[in-house]
Amino acid sequence: MKDIALVTGGNRGIGLAIALRLRAAGHEVVVACRSGQAPEGLAAVAMDVADPASIDAAFTKVEADFGSVSIIVANAGITRDGLLMRMSDQDIDDVLTTNLAGAIRISRRGLRAMIKARDGRIIFISSVVAMLGSAGQVNYAAAKSGLIGAGRSLAREVGSRGITVNVVAPGFVETDMTADLEEDRKASILSAVPLGRYAQPDEVAALVEFLASKDAGYITGAVIPIDGGLGMGH
């Protein structure tokens, strides 16, 4: 029987790479996104991670159609960048609700089945920004830092039930978002990365695949950077 993996924000970018990698590893993968549609022939379910009722409805549908979720990858996230002095309350609330509270609520809903099964994997996708900070991203950095505290606290709560909780902290990854950056901004970023390049989405996905596997059963509460050395020492 295949493990059921739920990947939020899995319809594009890093999330899509993770979903495809987990499927290739033999898991039954369901992508959760607001549209309820995913490319590459992936199964999908509609979910707004900012809405607790939507989260519950999505889990209920996945459980009915596929079975209990045993792997959660909380990847969904948004940015609303700007200097804090000019940042609206809406921009603060939206980012914290989607990127942090959403991941916490998804975990809470998914734990019902995991605790009963005494097995499970929860993986939060954070960011190197959680440790380094980033001007213009106070809301985003706060949310990504919060995932570390939430993940480690949850790891202590559920470890005795055979459930692991880990945090992946990517640096700059080659996606549509980074492709749109100005050339001088790209050069500035790469000059700070010891490996001198962006990560590929599949490199992040490979780390997530390992953490979701049986081989990672003794890893929990870890924050694992995949940033080309950008955040080393933090």
Coordinates of N, CA and C in Angstrom, one line a residue:
M1 N 0.8 -1.2 0.0 CA 0.0 0.0 0.0 C 0.9 1.3 0.0
K2 N 0.6 2.2 -0.9 CA 1.4 3.4 -1.0 C 1.1 4.4 0.1
D3 N 2.1 5.1 0.5 CA 1.9 6.2 1.4 C 1.2 7.3 0.6
I4 N 0.3 8.1 1.3 CA -0.3 9.2 0.6 C 0.4 10.5 1.1
A5 N 0.9 11.2 0.1 CA 1.6 12.5 0.3 C 0.8 13.6 -0.1
L6 N 0.6 14.6 0.7 CA -0.1 15.9 0.4 C 0.9 17.0 0.3
V7 N 1.0 17.6 -0.9 CA 1.9 18.7 -1.1 C 1.2 20.0 -1.3
T8 N 1.2 21.0 -0.4 CA 0.5 22.2 -0.6 C 1.3 23.1 -1.5
G9 N 0.6 23.9 -2.4 CA 1.3 24.7 -3.3 C 2.1 23.9 -4.3
G10 N 1.6 22.7 -4.6 CA 2.4 21.8 -5.4 C 2.1 21.8 -6.9
N11 N 1.5 22.9 -7.3 CA 1.1 23.0 -8.8 C 2.2 23.8 -9.6
R12 N 3.2 24.3 -8.9 CA 4.2 25.0 -9.7 C 5.5 25.1 -8.8
G13 N 6.6 25.5 -9.5 CA 7.9 25.8 -8.8 C 8.4 24.6 -8.0
I14 N 8.9 25.0 -6.8 CA 9.5 24.0 -5.9 C 8.4 22.9 -5.5
G15 N 7.2 23.3 -5.2 CA 6.2 22.4 -4.9 C 5.9 21.4 -5.9
L16 N 5.9 21.8 -7.2 CA 5.7 20.8 -8.3 C 6.8 19.9 -8.4
A17 N 8.0 20.3 -8.2 CA 9.2 19.5 -8.3 C 9.1 18.4 -7.1
I18 N 8.7 18.9 -6.0 CA 8.6 17.9 -4.8 C 7.5 16.9 -5.1
A19 N 6.4 17.3 -5.7 CA 5.3 16.4 -6.0 C 5.7 15.3 -7.0
L20 N 6.4 15.8 -8.0 CA 6.8 14.8 -9.0 C 7.9 13.9 -8.5
R21 N 8.8 14.4 -7.7 CA 9.8 13.5 -7.1 C 9.2 12.5 -6.1
L22 N 8.2 12.9 -5.3 CA 7.6 11.9 -4.4 C 6.8 10.9 -5.2
R23 N 6.2 11.3 -6.3 CA 5.5 10.3 -7.1 C 6.4 9.3 -7.7
A24 N 7.6 9.8 -8.2 CA 8.6 8.9 -8.8 C 9.1 8.0 -7.8
A25 N 9.1 8.4 -6.5 CA 9.6 7.5 -5.4 C 8.6 6.5 -5.0
G26 N 7.4 6.5 -5.6 CA 6.4 5.5 -5.3 C 5.3 5.9 -4.4
H27 N 5.2 7.2 -4.0 CA 4.2 7.6 -3.2 C 2.9 8.0 -4.0
E28 N 1.8 7.9 -3.4 CA 0.6 8.4 -4.0 C 0.5 9.9 -3.6
V29 N 0.6 10.8 -4.6 CA 0.7 12.2 -4.4 C -0.5 13.0 -4.7
V30 N -0.9 13.9 -3.8 CA -2.1 14.8 -4.1 C -1.5 16.2 -3.9
V31 N -1.7 17.0 -4.9 CA -1.3 18.4 -4.8 C -2.5 19.2 -4.3
A32 N -2.3 20.1 -3.3 CA -3.3 20.9 -2.7 C -3.0 22.4 -3.2
C33 N -3.9 23.0 -3.9 CA -3.8 24.4 -4.3 C -5.1 25.0 -4.4
R34 N -5.2 26.3 -4.6 CA -6.4 27.0 -4.6 C -7.3 26.6 -5.8
S35 N -6.6 26.4 -6.9 CA -7.4 26.1 -8.1 C -7.9 24.7 -8.1
G36 N -7.3 23.8 -7.3 CA -7.7 22.4 -7.4 C -7.3 21.6 -8.6
Q37 N -6.3 22.2 -9.4 CA -5.8 21.6 -10.6 C -4.3 21.6 -10.5
A38 N -3.7 20.6 -11.1 CA -2.2 20.4 -11.1 C -1.8 19.9 -12.5
P39 N -0.6 20.2 -12.9 CA -0.1 19.7 -14.2 C 0.5 18.3 -14.0
E40 N 1.1 17.8 -15.1 CA 1.8 16.6 -15.1 C 1.0 15.4 -14.7
G41 N -0.3 15.5 -14.8 CA -1.2 14.3 -14.5 C -1.2 14.0 -13.0
L42 N -0.9 15.0 -12.2 CA -1.0 14.8 -10.7 C -2.4 15.0 -10.2
A43 N -2.7 14.2 -9.2 CA -4.0 14.3 -8.6 C -4.0 15.6 -7.8
A44 N -5.1 16.3 -7.7 CA -5.1 17.6 -7.0 C -6.4 17.8 -6.2
V45 N -6.4 18.6 -5.2 CA -7.5 19.0 -4.4 C -7.5 20.5 -4.2
A46 N -8.7 21.1 -4.2 CA -8.8 22.5 -3.9 C -8.6 22.7 -2.4
M47 N -7.7 23.7 -2.1 CA -7.4 24.1 -0.7 C -6.9 25.5 -0.6
D48 N -7.5 26.3 0.2 CA -7.0 27.6 0.5 C -6.4 27.5 1.9
V49 N -5.1 27.5 2.0 CA -4.5 27.3 3.3 C -4.7 28.4 4.4
A50 N -5.3 29.5 3.9 CA -5.7 30.5 4.8 C -7.1 30.3 5.4
D51 N -7.8 29.3 5.0 CA -9.1 29.0 5.4 C -9.2 27.7 6.1
P52 N -9.4 27.6 7.4 CA -9.5 26.3 8.2 C -10.5 25.4 7.6
A53 N -11.7 25.9 7.2 CA -12.7 25.1 6.7 C -12.3 24.4 5.4
S54 N -11.6 25.2 4.5 CA -11.1 24.7 3.3 C -10.1 23.6 3.5
I55 N -9.2 23.7 4.5 CA -8.2 22.7 4.9 C -8.9 21.4 5.3
D56 N -9.9 21.5 6.1 CA -10.6 20.4 6.6 C -11.4 19.7 5.5
A57 N -12.0 20.4 4.6 CA -12.7 19.8 3.4 C -11.8 19.1 2.5
A58 N -10.6 19.7 2.3 CA -9.6 19.1 1.4 C -9.1 17.7 2.0
F59 N -8.8 17.7 3.2 CA -8.3 16.5 3.9 C -9.4 15.4 3.8
T60 N -10.7 15.8 4.1 CA -11.8 14.9 4.0 C -11.9 14.3 2.6
K61 N -11.8 15.1 1.6 CA -11.9 14.6 0.2 C -10.7 13.6 -0.1
V62 N -9.5 14.0 0.3 CA -8.3 13.1 0.1 C -8.5 11.8 0.8
E63 N -9.0 11.9 2.0 CA -9.2 10.6 2.8 C -10.2 9.7 2.1
A64 N -11.3 10.3 1.6 CA -12.3 9.6 0.9 C -11.8 9.0 -0.4
D65 N -11.1 9.7 -1.1 CA -10.6 9.3 -2.5 C -9.4 8.4 -2.5
F66 N -8.5 8.6 -1.5 CA -7.2 8.0 -1.6 C -6.8 7.2 -0.3
G67 N -7.2 7.8 0.9 CA -6.9 7.2 2.1 C -6.2 8.2 3.0
S68 N -5.8 7.8 4.2 CA -5.2 8.7 5.2 C -3.9 9.3 4.7
V69 N -3.6 10.6 4.9 CA -2.4 11.2 4.5 C -1.3 10.8 5.6
S70 N -0.2 10.4 5.1 CA 0.9 10.0 6.0 C 2.2 10.9 5.8
I71 N 2.2 11.7 4.7 CA 3.3 12.6 4.4 C 2.6 14.0 4.1
I72 N 3.0 15.0 4.9 CA 2.6 16.4 4.6 C 3.8 17.2 4.2
V73 N 3.8 17.9 3.1 CA 4.8 18.9 2.7 C 4.1 20.2 2.7
A74 N 4.4 21.1 3.7 CA 3.7 22.4 3.8 C 4.6 23.4 3.0
N75 N 4.3 23.6 1.8 CA 5.1 24.4 0.9 C 4.4 25.7 0.4
A76 N 3.1 25.7 0.5 CA 2.4 26.9 0.0 C 2.9 28.2 0.7
G77 N 3.1 29.2 -0.1 CA 3.5 30.5 0.5 C 3.3 31.6 -0.5
I78 N 3.3 32.8 0.1 CA 3.1 34.0 -0.7 C 4.1 35.1 -0.2
T79 N 4.3 36.1 -1.0 CA 5.1 37.2 -0.6 C 4.3 38.5 -0.8
R80 N 4.5 39.4 0.1 CA 4.0 40.8 0.0 C 5.0 41.7 0.5
D81 N 6.1 41.9 -0.4 CA 7.3 42.6 0.0 C 7.1 44.1 0.1
G82 N 7.9 44.7 0.9 CA 7.9 46.1 1.1 C 8.5 46.5 2.4
L83 N 9.0 47.7 2.5 CA 9.6 48.2 3.7 C 8.5 48.3 4.8
L84 N 8.8 47.9 6.0 CA 7.8 47.8 7.0 C 7.1 49.1 7.3
M85 N 7.7 50.2 7.2 CA 7.1 51.5 7.4 C 5.9 51.7 6.4
R86 N 6.0 51.0 5.2 CA 4.9 51.2 4.2 C 4.1 50.0 4.1
M87 N 4.3 49.0 4.9 CA 3.6 47.7 4.8 C 2.2 47.8 5.4
S88 N 1.2 47.3 4.7 CA -0.2 47.4 5.2 C -0.4 46.3 6.2
D89 N -1.4 46.5 7.0 CA -1.9 45.4 7.9 C -2.3 44.2 7.1
Q90 N -2.9 44.4 5.9 CA -3.3 43.3 5.1 C -2.1 42.4 4.6
D91 N -1.0 43.1 4.2 CA 0.2 42.4 3.8 C 0.8 41.6 4.9
I92 N 0.8 42.2 6.1 CA 1.3 41.4 7.3 C 0.4 40.2 7.5
D93 N -0.9 40.4 7.6 CA -1.8 39.3 8.0 C -1.8 38.2 6.9
D94 N -1.8 38.6 5.6 CA -1.9 37.6 4.6 C -0.7 36.7 4.6
V95 N 0.5 37.2 4.7 CA 1.7 36.4 4.7 C 1.8 35.5 5.9
L96 N 1.5 36.1 7.1 CA 1.6 35.2 8.3 C 0.5 34.2 8.3
T97 N -0.7 34.5 7.8 CA -1.8 33.5 7.8 C -1.5 32.4 6.8
T98 N -1.0 32.7 5.6 CA -0.8 31.7 4.6 C 0.5 30.9 4.9
N99 N 1.6 31.6 5.2 CA 2.9 30.9 5.2 C 3.1 30.2 6.6
L100 N 2.6 30.7 7.6 CA 2.8 30.2 9.0 C 1.6 29.5 9.5
A101 N 0.5 30.2 9.7 CA -0.7 29.6 10.3 C -1.2 28.5 9.5
G102 N -1.1 28.7 8.1 CA -1.6 27.6 7.2 C -0.9 26.3 7.5
A103 N 0.4 26.4 7.6 CA 1.2 25.2 7.8 C 0.9 24.5 9.1
I104 N 0.6 25.3 10.2 CA 0.3 24.8 11.5 C -1.1 24.1 11.4
R105 N -2.0 24.8 10.8 CA -3.4 24.2 10.7 C -3.4 22.9 9.9
I106 N -2.7 22.9 8.8 CA -2.6 21.7 8.0 C -2.0 20.5 8.8
S107 N -1.0 20.8 9.6 CA -0.4 19.8 10.4 C -1.4 19.3 11.4
R108 N -2.1 20.2 12.1 CA -3.1 19.8 13.1 C -4.1 18.9 12.5
R109 N -4.6 19.2 11.3 CA -5.6 18.3 10.7 C -5.0 17.0 10.3
G110 N -3.8 17.0 9.7 CA -3.2 15.8 9.3 C -2.8 14.8 10.4
L111 N -2.6 15.4 11.6 CA -2.1 14.6 12.7 C -3.2 13.6 13.2
R112 N -4.4 13.8 12.9 CA -5.5 12.9 13.4 C -5.1 11.5 12.9
A113 N -4.9 11.3 11.6 CA -4.6 10.0 11.1 C -3.2 9.5 11.5
M114 N -2.2 10.4 11.5 CA -0.8 10.0 11.8 C -0.7 9.5 13.2
I115 N -1.4 10.1 14.2 CA -1.3 9.7 15.5 C -1.9 8.3 15.7
K116 N -3.0 8.1 15.0 CA -3.7 6.8 15.0 C -2.8 5.7 14.5
A117 N -2.1 6.1 13.4 CA -1.2 5.1 12.7 C 0.1 5.0 13.4
R118 N 0.5 5.9 14.3 CA 1.8 6.0 14.9 C 2.9 6.0 13.9
D119 N 2.7 6.8 12.9 CA 3.6 7.0 11.8 C 3.3 8.2 11.0
G120 N 4.3 8.9 10.5 CA 4.0 10.1 9.6 C 5.2 10.9 9.4
R121 N 5.2 11.8 8.4 CA 6.2 12.7 8.1 C 5.6 14.1 7.8
I122 N 6.1 15.1 8.5 CA 5.7 16.5 8.3 C 6.9 17.3 7.9
I123 N 6.9 17.9 6.8 CA 8.0 18.7 6.3 C 7.6 20.1 6.0
F124 N 8.1 21.1 6.7 CA 7.9 22.5 6.4 C 8.9 23.1 5.5
I125 N 8.5 23.8 4.5 CA 9.4 24.5 3.6 C 9.6 25.9 4.1
S126 N 10.7 26.2 4.7 CA 11.1 27.5 5.2 C 11.9 28.2 4.2
S127 N 12.9 29.0 4.7 CA 13.8 29.7 3.8 C 15.1 30.1 4.5
V128 N 16.1 30.4 3.7 CA 17.3 30.9 4.3 C 17.1 32.3 4.9
V129 N 16.0 33.0 4.5 CA 15.7 34.3 5.0 C 15.3 34.2 6.5
A130 N 14.8 33.0 6.9 CA 14.5 32.8 8.3 C 15.7 33.1 9.2
M131 N 16.8 32.8 8.8 CA 18.0 32.9 9.6 C 18.8 34.2 9.3
L132 N 18.8 34.6 8.0 CA 19.6 35.8 7.6 C 18.8 37.1 7.7
G133 N 17.5 37.0 7.6 CA 16.7 38.2 7.4 C 16.8 38.8 6.0
S134 N 15.9 39.7 5.7 CA 15.9 40.2 4.3 C 15.2 41.6 4.3
A135 N 15.9 42.6 4.0 CA 15.2 43.9 4.0 C 14.0 43.9 3.0
G136 N 12.9 44.4 3.5 CA 11.7 44.4 2.7 C 10.9 43.2 2.8
Q137 N 11.3 42.3 3.7 CA 10.6 41.0 3.9 C 10.4 40.7 5.4
V138 N 10.0 41.7 6.2 CA 9.8 41.5 7.6 C 8.7 40.5 7.8
N139 N 7.6 40.6 7.1 CA 6.5 39.7 7.2 C 6.9 38.2 6.8
Y140 N 7.5 38.1 5.7 CA 7.9 36.8 5.1 C 9.0 36.1 6.0
A141 N 10.0 36.9 6.4 CA 11.0 36.3 7.3 C 10.4 35.9 8.6
A142 N 9.5 36.7 9.2 CA 8.8 36.3 10.4 C 8.1 35.0 10.3
A143 N 7.4 34.8 9.2 CA 6.6 33.6 8.9 C 7.6 32.4 8.8
K144 N 8.6 32.6 8.0 CA 9.5 31.5 7.7 C 10.3 31.1 9.0
S145 N 10.6 32.1 9.8 CA 11.3 31.8 11.1 C 10.3 31.1 12.0
G146 N 9.0 31.5 12.0 CA 8.0 30.8 12.8 C 7.9 29.4 12.5
L147 N 8.1 29.0 11.3 CA 8.0 27.6 10.9 C 9.1 26.7 11.6
I148 N 10.2 27.3 11.9 CA 11.3 26.6 12.6 C 10.8 26.3 14.1
G149 N 10.3 27.4 14.7 CA 9.8 27.2 16.1 C 8.6 26.2 16.2
A150 N 7.7 26.4 15.2 CA 6.6 25.5 15.1 C 7.0 24.0 14.9
G151 N 7.9 23.9 13.9 CA 8.3 22.5 13.6 C 9.0 21.8 14.7
R152 N 9.9 22.5 15.4 CA 10.7 21.9 16.5 C 9.7 21.6 17.7
S153 N 8.8 22.5 17.9 CA 7.9 22.3 19.0 C 7.0 21.0 18.7
L154 N 6.5 21.0 17.5 CA 5.7 19.8 17.1 C 6.5 18.5 17.1
A155 N 7.7 18.6 16.7 CA 8.6 17.4 16.8 C 8.6 16.8 18.2
R156 N 8.7 17.7 19.2 CA 8.7 17.2 20.6 C 7.4 16.7 21.0
E157 N 6.3 17.2 20.5 CA 5.0 16.7 20.8 C 4.7 15.3 20.3
V158 N 5.1 15.1 19.1 CA 4.6 13.8 18.4 C 5.7 12.8 18.2
G159 N 6.9 13.1 18.6 CA 8.0 12.1 18.4 C 7.7 10.7 19.0
S160 N 7.0 10.7 20.1 CA 6.8 9.4 20.8 C 5.7 8.6 20.0
R161 N 5.1 9.2 19.0 CA 4.1 8.5 18.2 C 4.7 8.1 16.8
G162 N 6.0 8.2 16.7 CA 6.6 7.8 15.5 C 6.5 8.7 14.3
I163 N 6.2 10.0 14.6 CA 6.0 11.0 13.6 C 7.2 12.0 13.6
T164 N 7.8 12.2 12.5 CA 8.9 13.1 12.4 C 8.4 14.5 11.8
V165 N 9.1 15.5 12.3 CA 8.7 16.9 11.8 C 10.1 17.6 11.5
N166 N 10.3 18.0 10.3 CA 11.5 18.6 9.9 C 11.3 19.9 9.0
V167 N 12.3 20.7 9.0 CA 12.2 22.0 8.3 C 13.3 22.1 7.2
V168 N 12.9 22.4 6.0 CA 13.9 22.5 4.9 C 14.0 24.0 4.6
A169 N 15.2 24.6 4.5 CA 15.4 26.0 4.4 C 16.2 26.3 3.1
P170 N 15.5 26.4 1.9 CA 16.1 26.7 0.7 C 16.7 28.1 0.6
G171 N 17.7 28.2 -0.2 CA 18.2 29.6 -0.5 C 17.5 30.0 -1.8
F172 N 18.3 30.6 -2.7 CA 17.7 31.1 -4.0 C 17.6 29.9 -4.9
V173 N 16.4 29.7 -5.4 CA 16.1 28.6 -6.3 C 15.7 29.1 -7.7
E174 N 16.1 28.4 -8.7 CA 15.8 28.8 -10.1 C 14.3 28.5 -10.4
T175 N 13.5 29.5 -10.3 CA 12.1 29.4 -10.6 C 11.6 30.6 -11.5
D176 N 10.4 30.7 -11.8 CA 9.9 31.8 -12.6 C 10.1 33.1 -11.9
M177 N 10.0 33.1 -10.5 CA 10.1 34.3 -9.7 C 11.6 34.8 -9.8
T178 N 12.6 34.0 -9.7 CA 13.9 34.5 -9.8 C 14.3 34.8 -11.2
A179 N 13.7 34.2 -12.2 CA 14.0 34.5 -13.6 C 13.6 35.9 -14.0
D180 N 12.6 36.5 -13.2 CA 12.1 37.8 -13.5 C 13.0 38.9 -12.9
L181 N 14.0 38.6 -12.1 CA 14.8 39.6 -11.4 C 15.7 40.3 -12.4
E182 N 16.0 41.6 -12.1 CA 16.9 42.3 -12.9 C 18.3 41.7 -12.9
E183 N 19.1 41.9 -13.9 CA 20.4 41.2 -14.1 C 21.3 41.6 -13.0
D184 N 21.3 42.9 -12.6 CA 22.2 43.3 -11.5 C 21.8 42.7 -10.2
R185 N 20.5 42.5 -10.0 CA 20.1 41.9 -8.7 C 20.5 40.4 -8.7
K186 N 20.4 39.7 -9.9 CA 20.9 38.3 -10.0 C 22.3 38.2 -9.6
A187 N 23.1 39.1 -10.2 CA 24.6 39.1 -10.0 C 24.9 39.4 -8.5
S188 N 24.2 40.2 -7.9 CA 24.4 40.5 -6.5 C 24.1 39.3 -5.6
I189 N 23.0 38.6 -5.9 CA 22.6 37.4 -5.2 C 23.7 36.3 -5.4
L190 N 24.1 36.1 -6.6 CA 25.0 35.0 -6.9 C 26.4 35.3 -6.2
S191 N 26.8 36.5 -6.1 CA 28.1 36.9 -5.5 C 28.1 36.5 -4.0
A192 N 26.9 36.4 -3.4 CA 26.9 36.0 -2.0 C 26.8 34.5 -1.7
V193 N 26.6 33.8 -2.8 CA 26.4 32.3 -2.7 C 27.7 31.6 -2.9
P194 N 28.3 30.9 -2.0 CA 29.6 30.3 -2.2 C 29.7 29.4 -3.4
L195 N 28.6 28.7 -3.7 CA 28.6 27.8 -4.9 C 28.3 28.5 -6.2
G196 N 28.0 29.8 -6.1 CA 27.9 30.7 -7.3 C 26.8 30.4 -8.2
R197 N 25.7 29.7 -7.8 CA 24.6 29.4 -8.6 C 23.3 29.3 -7.8
Y198 N 22.2 29.3 -8.5 CA 20.9 29.0 -7.8 C 20.8 27.5 -7.6
A199 N 19.9 27.1 -6.7 CA 19.5 25.7 -6.6 C 18.5 25.4 -7.7
Q200 N 18.5 24.2 -8.1 CA 17.5 23.7 -9.0 C 16.3 23.2 -8.2
P201 N 15.1 23.4 -8.6 CA 14.0 22.9 -7.8 C 14.1 21.4 -7.4
D202 N 14.6 20.6 -8.4 CA 14.7 19.1 -8.1 C 15.7 18.8 -7.0
E203 N 16.7 19.7 -6.8 CA 17.6 19.5 -5.7 C 16.9 19.7 -4.3
V204 N 16.0 20.6 -4.2 CA 15.2 20.8 -3.0 C 14.3 19.6 -2.9
A205 N 13.7 19.2 -4.0 CA 12.8 18.0 -4.0 C 13.5 16.7 -3.5
A206 N 14.8 16.6 -3.9 CA 15.5 15.4 -3.5 C 15.7 15.3 -2.0
L207 N 15.9 16.5 -1.4 CA 16.1 16.5 0.1 C 14.7 16.2 0.8
V208 N 13.6 16.7 0.2 CA 12.3 16.4 0.8 C 12.0 14.9 0.6
E209 N 12.3 14.4 -0.5 CA 12.1 13.0 -0.8 C 12.8 12.1 0.3
F210 N 14.0 12.5 0.6 CA 14.8 11.7 1.6 C 14.1 11.8 3.0
L211 N 13.7 13.1 3.4 CA 13.1 13.3 4.7 C 11.7 12.5 4.8
A212 N 11.1 12.3 3.7 CA 9.8 11.6 3.6 C 10.0 10.1 3.7
S213 N 11.2 9.6 3.5 CA 11.5 8.2 3.3 C 11.6 7.5 4.7
K214 N 11.6 6.2 4.6 CA 11.8 5.4 5.8 C 13.3 5.6 6.3
D215 N 14.2 5.9 5.4 CA 15.6 6.0 5.8 C 15.8 7.2 6.7
A216 N 14.9 8.2 6.7 CA 15.0 9.4 7.6 C 14.2 9.2 8.9
G217 N 14.0 8.0 9.3 CA 13.1 7.8 10.4 C 13.7 8.3 11.8
Y218 N 15.0 8.5 11.8 CA 15.6 9.0 13.1 C 16.0 10.5 13.0
I219 N 15.5 11.2 12.0 CA 15.7 12.6 11.9 C 14.4 13.4 12.2
T220 N 14.5 14.2 13.2 CA 13.3 15.0 13.5 C 13.7 16.3 14.3
G221 N 13.0 17.3 14.1 CA 13.3 18.6 14.7 C 14.5 19.3 14.0
A222 N 14.9 18.8 12.8 CA 16.1 19.3 12.1 C 15.7 20.5 11.2
V223 N 16.6 21.5 11.1 CA 16.4 22.5 10.1 C 17.6 22.4 9.2
I224 N 17.3 22.0 7.9 CA 18.3 21.6 7.0 C 18.4 22.7 5.9
P225 N 19.5 23.4 5.8 CA 19.7 24.3 4.7 C 20.0 23.7 3.4
I226 N 19.5 24.3 2.3 CA 19.9 23.9 1.0 C 20.0 25.2 0.2
D227 N 21.1 25.8 0.4 CA 21.3 27.2 0.0 C 22.6 27.6 -0.6
G228 N 23.4 26.5 -1.0 CA 24.7 26.8 -1.6 C 25.7 27.4 -0.7
G229 N 25.4 27.4 0.6 CA 26.3 27.9 1.6 C 26.0 29.4 2.0
L230 N 25.0 29.9 1.4 CA 24.6 31.3 1.7 C 24.4 31.6 3.2
G231 N 23.8 30.7 3.9 CA 23.4 31.0 5.3 C 24.3 30.3 6.3
M232 N 25.5 29.8 5.8 CA 26.3 29.0 6.7 C 26.7 29.7 8.0
G233 N 26.6 29.0 9.1 CA 26.9 29.6 10.4 C 25.7 30.2 11.1
H234 N 24.5 30.2 10.4 CA 23.4 30.8 11.1 C 22.4 29.7 11.5

